[in-house]
Coordinates of C-alpha atoms in Angstrom, one line a residue:
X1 CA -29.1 22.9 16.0
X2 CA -29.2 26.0 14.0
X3 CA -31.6 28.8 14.1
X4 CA -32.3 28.2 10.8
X5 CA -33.0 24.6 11.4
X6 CA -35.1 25.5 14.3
X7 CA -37.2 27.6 12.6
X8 CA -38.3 24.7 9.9
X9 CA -39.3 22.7 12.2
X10 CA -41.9 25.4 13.6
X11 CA -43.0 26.2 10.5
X12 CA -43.2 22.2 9.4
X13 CA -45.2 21.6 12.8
X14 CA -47.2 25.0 12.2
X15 CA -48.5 23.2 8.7
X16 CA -49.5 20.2 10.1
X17 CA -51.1 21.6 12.7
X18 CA -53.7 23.1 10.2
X19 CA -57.1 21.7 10.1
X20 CA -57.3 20.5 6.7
X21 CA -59.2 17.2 5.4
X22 CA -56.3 14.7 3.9
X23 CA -58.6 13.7 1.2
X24 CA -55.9 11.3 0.1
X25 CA -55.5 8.7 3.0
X26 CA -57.6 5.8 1.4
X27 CA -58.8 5.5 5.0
X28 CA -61.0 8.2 5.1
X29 CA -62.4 7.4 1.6
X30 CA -66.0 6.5 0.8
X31 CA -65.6 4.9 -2.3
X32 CA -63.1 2.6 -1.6
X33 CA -59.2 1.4 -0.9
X34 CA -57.8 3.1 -4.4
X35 CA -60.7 5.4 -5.0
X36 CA -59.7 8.6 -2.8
X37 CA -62.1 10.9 -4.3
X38 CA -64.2 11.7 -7.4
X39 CA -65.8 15.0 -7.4
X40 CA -67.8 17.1 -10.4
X41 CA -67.1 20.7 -10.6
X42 CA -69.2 23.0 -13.0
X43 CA -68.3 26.5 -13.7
X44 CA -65.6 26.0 -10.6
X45 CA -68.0 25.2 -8.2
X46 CA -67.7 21.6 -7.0
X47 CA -71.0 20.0 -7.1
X48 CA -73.2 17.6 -4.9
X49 CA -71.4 13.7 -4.5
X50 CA -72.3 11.2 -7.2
X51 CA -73.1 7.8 -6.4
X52 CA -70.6 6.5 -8.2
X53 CA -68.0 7.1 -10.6
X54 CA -70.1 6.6 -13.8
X55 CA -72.6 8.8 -12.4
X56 CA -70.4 11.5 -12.3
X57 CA -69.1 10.8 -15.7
X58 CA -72.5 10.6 -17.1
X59 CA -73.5 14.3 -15.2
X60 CA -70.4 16.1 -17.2
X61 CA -71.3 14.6 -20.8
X62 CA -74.7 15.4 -20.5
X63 CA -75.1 19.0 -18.8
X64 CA -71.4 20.0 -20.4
X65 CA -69.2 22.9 -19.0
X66 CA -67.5 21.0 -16.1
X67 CA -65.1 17.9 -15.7
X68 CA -64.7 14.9 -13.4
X69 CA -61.7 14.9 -10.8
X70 CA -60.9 11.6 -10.0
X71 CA -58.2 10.8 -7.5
X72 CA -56.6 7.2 -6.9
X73 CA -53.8 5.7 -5.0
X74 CA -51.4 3.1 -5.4
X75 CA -54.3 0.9 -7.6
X76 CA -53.4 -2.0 -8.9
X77 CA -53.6 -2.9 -12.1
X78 CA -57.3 -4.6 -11.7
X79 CA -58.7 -1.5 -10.0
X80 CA -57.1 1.0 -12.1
X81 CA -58.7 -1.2 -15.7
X82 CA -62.6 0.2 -14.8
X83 CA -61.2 3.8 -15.0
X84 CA -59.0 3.7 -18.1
X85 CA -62.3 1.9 -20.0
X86 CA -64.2 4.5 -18.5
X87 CA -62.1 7.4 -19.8
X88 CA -60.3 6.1 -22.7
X89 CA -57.2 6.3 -21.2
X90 CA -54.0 4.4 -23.6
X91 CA -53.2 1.2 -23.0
X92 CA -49.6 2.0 -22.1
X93 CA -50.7 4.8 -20.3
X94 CA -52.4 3.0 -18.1
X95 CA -49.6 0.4 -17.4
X96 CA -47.4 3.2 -16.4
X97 CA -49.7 4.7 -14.0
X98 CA -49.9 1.5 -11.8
X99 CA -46.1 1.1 -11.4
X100 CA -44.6 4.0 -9.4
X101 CA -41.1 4.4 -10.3
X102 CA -41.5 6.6 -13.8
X103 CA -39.3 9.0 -15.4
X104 CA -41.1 12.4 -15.1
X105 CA -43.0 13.1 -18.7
X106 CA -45.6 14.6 -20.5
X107 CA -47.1 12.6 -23.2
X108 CA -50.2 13.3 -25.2
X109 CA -52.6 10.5 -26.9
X110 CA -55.3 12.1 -29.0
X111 CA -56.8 14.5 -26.6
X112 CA -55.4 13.0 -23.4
X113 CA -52.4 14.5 -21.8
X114 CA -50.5 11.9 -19.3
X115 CA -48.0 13.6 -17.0
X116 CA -45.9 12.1 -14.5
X117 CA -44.4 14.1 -11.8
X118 CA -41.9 12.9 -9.0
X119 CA -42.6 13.8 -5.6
X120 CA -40.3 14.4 -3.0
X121 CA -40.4 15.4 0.6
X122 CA -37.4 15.9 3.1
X123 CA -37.3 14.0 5.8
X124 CA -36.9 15.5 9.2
X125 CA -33.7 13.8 11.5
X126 CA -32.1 16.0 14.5
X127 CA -28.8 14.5 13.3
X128 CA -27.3 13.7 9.9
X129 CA -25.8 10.1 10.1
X130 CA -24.2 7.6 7.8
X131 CA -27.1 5.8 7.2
X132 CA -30.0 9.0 7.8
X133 CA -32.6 9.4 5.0
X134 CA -32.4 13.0 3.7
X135 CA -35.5 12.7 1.1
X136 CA -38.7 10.4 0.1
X137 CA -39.5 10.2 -3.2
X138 CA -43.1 9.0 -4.6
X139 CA -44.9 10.0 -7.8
X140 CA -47.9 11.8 -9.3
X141 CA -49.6 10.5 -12.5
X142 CA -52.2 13.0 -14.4
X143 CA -54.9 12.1 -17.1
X144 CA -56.5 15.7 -18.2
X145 CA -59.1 15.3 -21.1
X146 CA -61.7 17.3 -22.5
X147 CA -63.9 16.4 -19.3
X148 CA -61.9 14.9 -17.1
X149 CA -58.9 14.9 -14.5
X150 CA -57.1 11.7 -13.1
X151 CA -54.6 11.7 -10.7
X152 CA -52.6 8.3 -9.4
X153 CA -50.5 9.1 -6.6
X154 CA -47.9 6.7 -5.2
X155 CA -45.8 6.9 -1.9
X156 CA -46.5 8.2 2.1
X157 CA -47.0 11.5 0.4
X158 CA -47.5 14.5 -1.3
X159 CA -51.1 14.2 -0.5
X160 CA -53.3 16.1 -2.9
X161 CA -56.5 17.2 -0.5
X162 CA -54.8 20.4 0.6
X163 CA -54.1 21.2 -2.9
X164 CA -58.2 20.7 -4.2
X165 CA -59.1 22.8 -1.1
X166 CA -57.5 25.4 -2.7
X167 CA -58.6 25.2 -6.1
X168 CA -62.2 24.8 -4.5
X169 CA -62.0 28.6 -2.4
X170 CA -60.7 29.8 -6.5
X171 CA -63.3 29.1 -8.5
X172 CA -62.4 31.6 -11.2
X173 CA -59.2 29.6 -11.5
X174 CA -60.4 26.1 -11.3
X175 CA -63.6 27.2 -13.8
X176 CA -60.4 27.3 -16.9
X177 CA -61.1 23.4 -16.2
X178 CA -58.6 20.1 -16.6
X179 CA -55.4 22.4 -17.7
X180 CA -55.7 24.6 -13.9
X181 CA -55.6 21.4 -12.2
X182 CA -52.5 20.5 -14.2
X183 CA -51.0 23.6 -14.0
X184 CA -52.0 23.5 -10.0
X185 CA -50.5 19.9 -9.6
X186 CA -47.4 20.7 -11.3
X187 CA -47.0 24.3 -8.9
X188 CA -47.8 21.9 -6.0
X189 CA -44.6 19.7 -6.7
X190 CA -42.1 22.2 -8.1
X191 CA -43.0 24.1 -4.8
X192 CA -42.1 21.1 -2.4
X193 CA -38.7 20.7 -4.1
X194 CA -37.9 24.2 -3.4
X195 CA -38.8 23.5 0.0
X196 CA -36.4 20.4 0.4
X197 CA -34.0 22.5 -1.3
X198 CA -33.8 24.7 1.0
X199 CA -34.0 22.0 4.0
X200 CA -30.9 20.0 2.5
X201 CA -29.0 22.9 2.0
X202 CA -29.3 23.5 5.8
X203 CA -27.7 19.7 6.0
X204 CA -24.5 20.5 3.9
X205 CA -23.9 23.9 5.7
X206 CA -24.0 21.5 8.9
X207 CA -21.6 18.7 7.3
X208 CA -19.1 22.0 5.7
X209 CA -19.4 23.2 9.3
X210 CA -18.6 20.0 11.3
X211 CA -15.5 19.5 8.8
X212 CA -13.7 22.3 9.2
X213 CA -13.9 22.9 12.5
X214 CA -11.2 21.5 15.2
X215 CA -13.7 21.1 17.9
X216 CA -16.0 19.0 16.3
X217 CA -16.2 15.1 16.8
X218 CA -18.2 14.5 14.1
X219 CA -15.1 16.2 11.4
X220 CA -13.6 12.6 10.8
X221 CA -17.1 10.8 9.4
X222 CA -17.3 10.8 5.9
X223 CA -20.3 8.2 5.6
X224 CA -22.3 11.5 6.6
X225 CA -20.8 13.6 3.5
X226 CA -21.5 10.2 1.4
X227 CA -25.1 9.6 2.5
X228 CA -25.4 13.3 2.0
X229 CA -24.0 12.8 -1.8
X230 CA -26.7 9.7 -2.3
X231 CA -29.5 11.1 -0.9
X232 CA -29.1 14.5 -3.1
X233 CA -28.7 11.9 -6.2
X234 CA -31.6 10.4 -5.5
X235 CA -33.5 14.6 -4.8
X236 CA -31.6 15.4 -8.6
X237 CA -32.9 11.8 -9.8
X238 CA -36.5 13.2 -9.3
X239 CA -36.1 17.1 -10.1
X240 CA -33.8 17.3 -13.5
X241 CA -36.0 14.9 -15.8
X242 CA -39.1 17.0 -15.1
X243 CA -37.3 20.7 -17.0
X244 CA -37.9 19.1 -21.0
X245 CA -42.0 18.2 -20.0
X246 CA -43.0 21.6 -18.5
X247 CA -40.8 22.9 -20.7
X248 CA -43.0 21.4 -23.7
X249 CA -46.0 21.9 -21.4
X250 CA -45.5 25.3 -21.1
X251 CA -44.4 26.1 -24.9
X252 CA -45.8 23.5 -27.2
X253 CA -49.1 24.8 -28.9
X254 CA -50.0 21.5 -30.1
X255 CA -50.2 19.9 -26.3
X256 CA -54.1 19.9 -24.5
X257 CA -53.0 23.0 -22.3
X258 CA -55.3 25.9 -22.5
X259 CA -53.2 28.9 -23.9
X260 CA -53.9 30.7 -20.8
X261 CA -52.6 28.2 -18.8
X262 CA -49.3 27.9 -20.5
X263 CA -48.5 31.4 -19.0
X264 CA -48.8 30.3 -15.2
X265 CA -46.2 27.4 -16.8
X266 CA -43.9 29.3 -17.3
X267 CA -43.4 30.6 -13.8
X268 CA -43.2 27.1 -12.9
X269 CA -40.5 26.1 -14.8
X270 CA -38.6 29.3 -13.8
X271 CA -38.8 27.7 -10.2
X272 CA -38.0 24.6 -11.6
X273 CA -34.8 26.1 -13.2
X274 CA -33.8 27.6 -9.3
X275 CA -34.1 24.1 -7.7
X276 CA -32.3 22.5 -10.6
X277 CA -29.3 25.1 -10.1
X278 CA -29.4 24.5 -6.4
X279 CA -28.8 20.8 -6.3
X280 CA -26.1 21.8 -9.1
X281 CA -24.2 23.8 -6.8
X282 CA -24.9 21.4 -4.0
X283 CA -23.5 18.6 -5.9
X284 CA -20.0 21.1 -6.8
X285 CA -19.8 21.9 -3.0
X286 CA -20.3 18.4 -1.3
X287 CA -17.2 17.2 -4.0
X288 CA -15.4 20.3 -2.8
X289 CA -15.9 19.4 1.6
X290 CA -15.4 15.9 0.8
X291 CA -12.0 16.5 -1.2
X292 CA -11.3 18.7 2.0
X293 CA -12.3 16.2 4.5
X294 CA -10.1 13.7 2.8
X295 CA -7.2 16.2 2.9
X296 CA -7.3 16.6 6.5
X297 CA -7.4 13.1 7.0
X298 CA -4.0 12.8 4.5
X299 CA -2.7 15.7 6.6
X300 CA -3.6 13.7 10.0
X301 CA -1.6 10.5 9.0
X302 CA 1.4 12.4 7.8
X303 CA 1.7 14.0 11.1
X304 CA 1.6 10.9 12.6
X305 CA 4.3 9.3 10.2
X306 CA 6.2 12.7 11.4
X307 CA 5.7 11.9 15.2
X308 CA 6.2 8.0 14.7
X309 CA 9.4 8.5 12.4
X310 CA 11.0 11.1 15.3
X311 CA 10.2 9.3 18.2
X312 CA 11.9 5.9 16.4
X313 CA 15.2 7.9 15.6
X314 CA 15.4 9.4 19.2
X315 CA 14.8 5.8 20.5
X316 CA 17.9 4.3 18.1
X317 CA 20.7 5.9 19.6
X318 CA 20.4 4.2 23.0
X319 CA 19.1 1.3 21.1
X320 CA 22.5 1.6 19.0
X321 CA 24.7 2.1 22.0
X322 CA 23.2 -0.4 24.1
X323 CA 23.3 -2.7 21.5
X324 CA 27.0 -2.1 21.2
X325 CA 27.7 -2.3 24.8
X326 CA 25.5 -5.6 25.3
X327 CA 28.0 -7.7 22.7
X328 CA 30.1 -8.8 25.6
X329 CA 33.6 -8.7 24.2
X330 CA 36.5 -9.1 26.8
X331 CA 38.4 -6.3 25.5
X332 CA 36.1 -3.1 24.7
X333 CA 36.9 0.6 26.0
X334 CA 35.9 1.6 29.6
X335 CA 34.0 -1.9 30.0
X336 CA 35.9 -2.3 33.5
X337 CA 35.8 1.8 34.5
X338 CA 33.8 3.3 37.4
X339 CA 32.3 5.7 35.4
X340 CA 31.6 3.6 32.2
X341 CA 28.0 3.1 33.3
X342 CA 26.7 6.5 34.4
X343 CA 28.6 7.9 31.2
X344 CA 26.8 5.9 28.8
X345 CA 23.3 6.6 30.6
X346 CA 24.2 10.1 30.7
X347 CA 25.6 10.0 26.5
X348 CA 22.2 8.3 25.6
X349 CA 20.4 10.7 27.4
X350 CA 22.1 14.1 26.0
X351 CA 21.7 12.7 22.5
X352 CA 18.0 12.3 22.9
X353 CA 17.3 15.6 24.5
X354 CA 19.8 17.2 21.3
X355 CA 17.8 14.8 19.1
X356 CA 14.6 15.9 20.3
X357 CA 15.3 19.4 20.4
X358 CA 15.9 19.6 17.0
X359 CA 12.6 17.5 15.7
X360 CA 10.3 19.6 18.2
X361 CA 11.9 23.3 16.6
X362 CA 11.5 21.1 12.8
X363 CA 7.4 20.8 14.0
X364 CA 7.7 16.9 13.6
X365 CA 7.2 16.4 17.2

């Protein structure tokens, strides 16, 4: 394993070793199976627990200057109704956000921006196989309003607590309201795919390695190189649609992002335009070892069509002269002679030695 890869995993285990509340496993939620947390923050300070979701709803439209953080997970569509009546989220907004596989986008109905991001996360193996999972993929949906944030997140991860923990020790940040927890959600994300970037880039150098070497059993596998290929279509399948939305998000002056937070945008989408160049170039040089894999392995049977071709012409000549000798014809020269045996042994013999000779100095043998 390399150093490189060595020192990912430490770091990997250093972050999970931190002791932070995973506000996101459904488990550990009070308010039930979807519901992972609804919180009230005023003036970036997060406020005492509500009852209930309506309660919280009915605190921000009364006193004003705050907004409502809801976060779900994988509802269904029955669970996730009660909180698109409650917010007046779109019909077809709402549809989308209880199906997990969605094209990243930012759409906006009246004062409501939906955004969807793709998640992904890399997947740690301590070898690259034909059949080894490189990355997971899930999603993140967002409501923001005037008053409100709701997040709908699907897969095993990209949990979200860790994320609110920090917004919560910023309150000068999280006080710019719905468009900071955007803008915090969609950093969150772009971050991680730099992350696996870098962790799948490790995997290629491994495969580019393990090809051209000589002393490496592995060179001849190309499964790895193709697994490689579809789990890095399935990292660009989730990265690439996202550049147009934060894009838009980070331009568009008619979209529900605070002005201010369009700036912190735009260094997100700068990230956004590394990764996306990355899996680029990642793409170009997995076509590049796998057309040089597939050379070798032309390469390797010619040799072997060399050695096999050789070997056949050094075994016709006694074939041919045994063959001659074996017709049994009365009258055939030095059939009856002493000597005839030993002198064709020794004939055969000479001719294979010259025969051989010459193939071995021609590198076919």
């Amino acid at each position: 394993m390399s150093m490189v890869g060595h020192l990912r995993k430490v770091a990997s285990l250093a972050r999970r070793s931190r002791r932070r509340v995973d506000l996101s496993h459904p488990a550990r939620s009070p308010l039930g199976s979807a519901v992972v947390n609804c919180v009230v923050y005023r003036d970036g300070v997060r406020r005492p627990p509500a009852d209930s979701v309506q309660e919280a709803v009915r605190y921000v439209r009364k006193h004003r200057g705050g907004f409502v953080w809801l976060g779900l997970h994988e509802p269904s569509a029955e669970e996730f109704a009660g909180a698109a009546e409650l917010f007046g989220l779109h019909p077809l907004a709402a549809e989308d956000a209880v199906h997990a596989q969605q094209r990243p986008k930012v759409e906006q109905y009246g004062d409501v921006l939906f955004a969807v991001f793709n998640t992904v996360t890399y997947v740690e193996h301590t070898e690259l196989t034909a059949s080894s999972e490189v990355v997971d993929t899930g999603s993140i949906m967002v409501f923001t309003g005037p008053d409100f944030v709701v997040t709908v997140r699907h897969g095993r991860h990209g949990s979200l607590g860790p994320l609110r923990e920090d917004l919560e020790a910023d309150p000068q940040q999280l006080a710019k309201g719905p468009s900071a927890v955007l803008h915090a959600i969609a950093d969150h994300v772009v971050d991680d795919y730099v992350t696996v970037a870098d962790a799948v880039q490790n995997d290629i150098e491994q495969a580019e390695t393990d090809v051209f070497s000589p002393l490496s059993p592995r060179a001849a596998d190309a499964g790895r190189i193709y697994q490689l290929k579809r789990e890095l279509l399935e990292f660009k399948r989730a990265v690439v649609p996202l550049s147009r939305p934060l894009d838009r998000l980070a331009t568009d002056p008619r979209s529900c992002v605070d002005p201010e937070i369009q700036t912190y945008f735009r260094n997100v989408v700068g990230h956004l335009l590394r990764v996306t160049e990355q899996i680029a170039a990642f793409d170009a040089l997995l076509d590049s070892i796998l057309q040089a894999h597939l050379a070798q392995v032309t390469v390797a049977q010619n040799e072997d069509m060399r050695k096999i071709t050789a070997w056949a012409a050094i075994i016709a000549v006694p074939t041919m002269v045994c063959g001659v000798y074996g017709m049994n014809f009365a009258h055939m020269p030095e059939l009856r002679w002493r000597f005839g045996y030993p002198l064709a042994l020794a004939v055969m013999a000479a001719a294979c030695v010259v025969i051989h000779r010459g193939f071995k100095r021609n590198g076919w043998l």
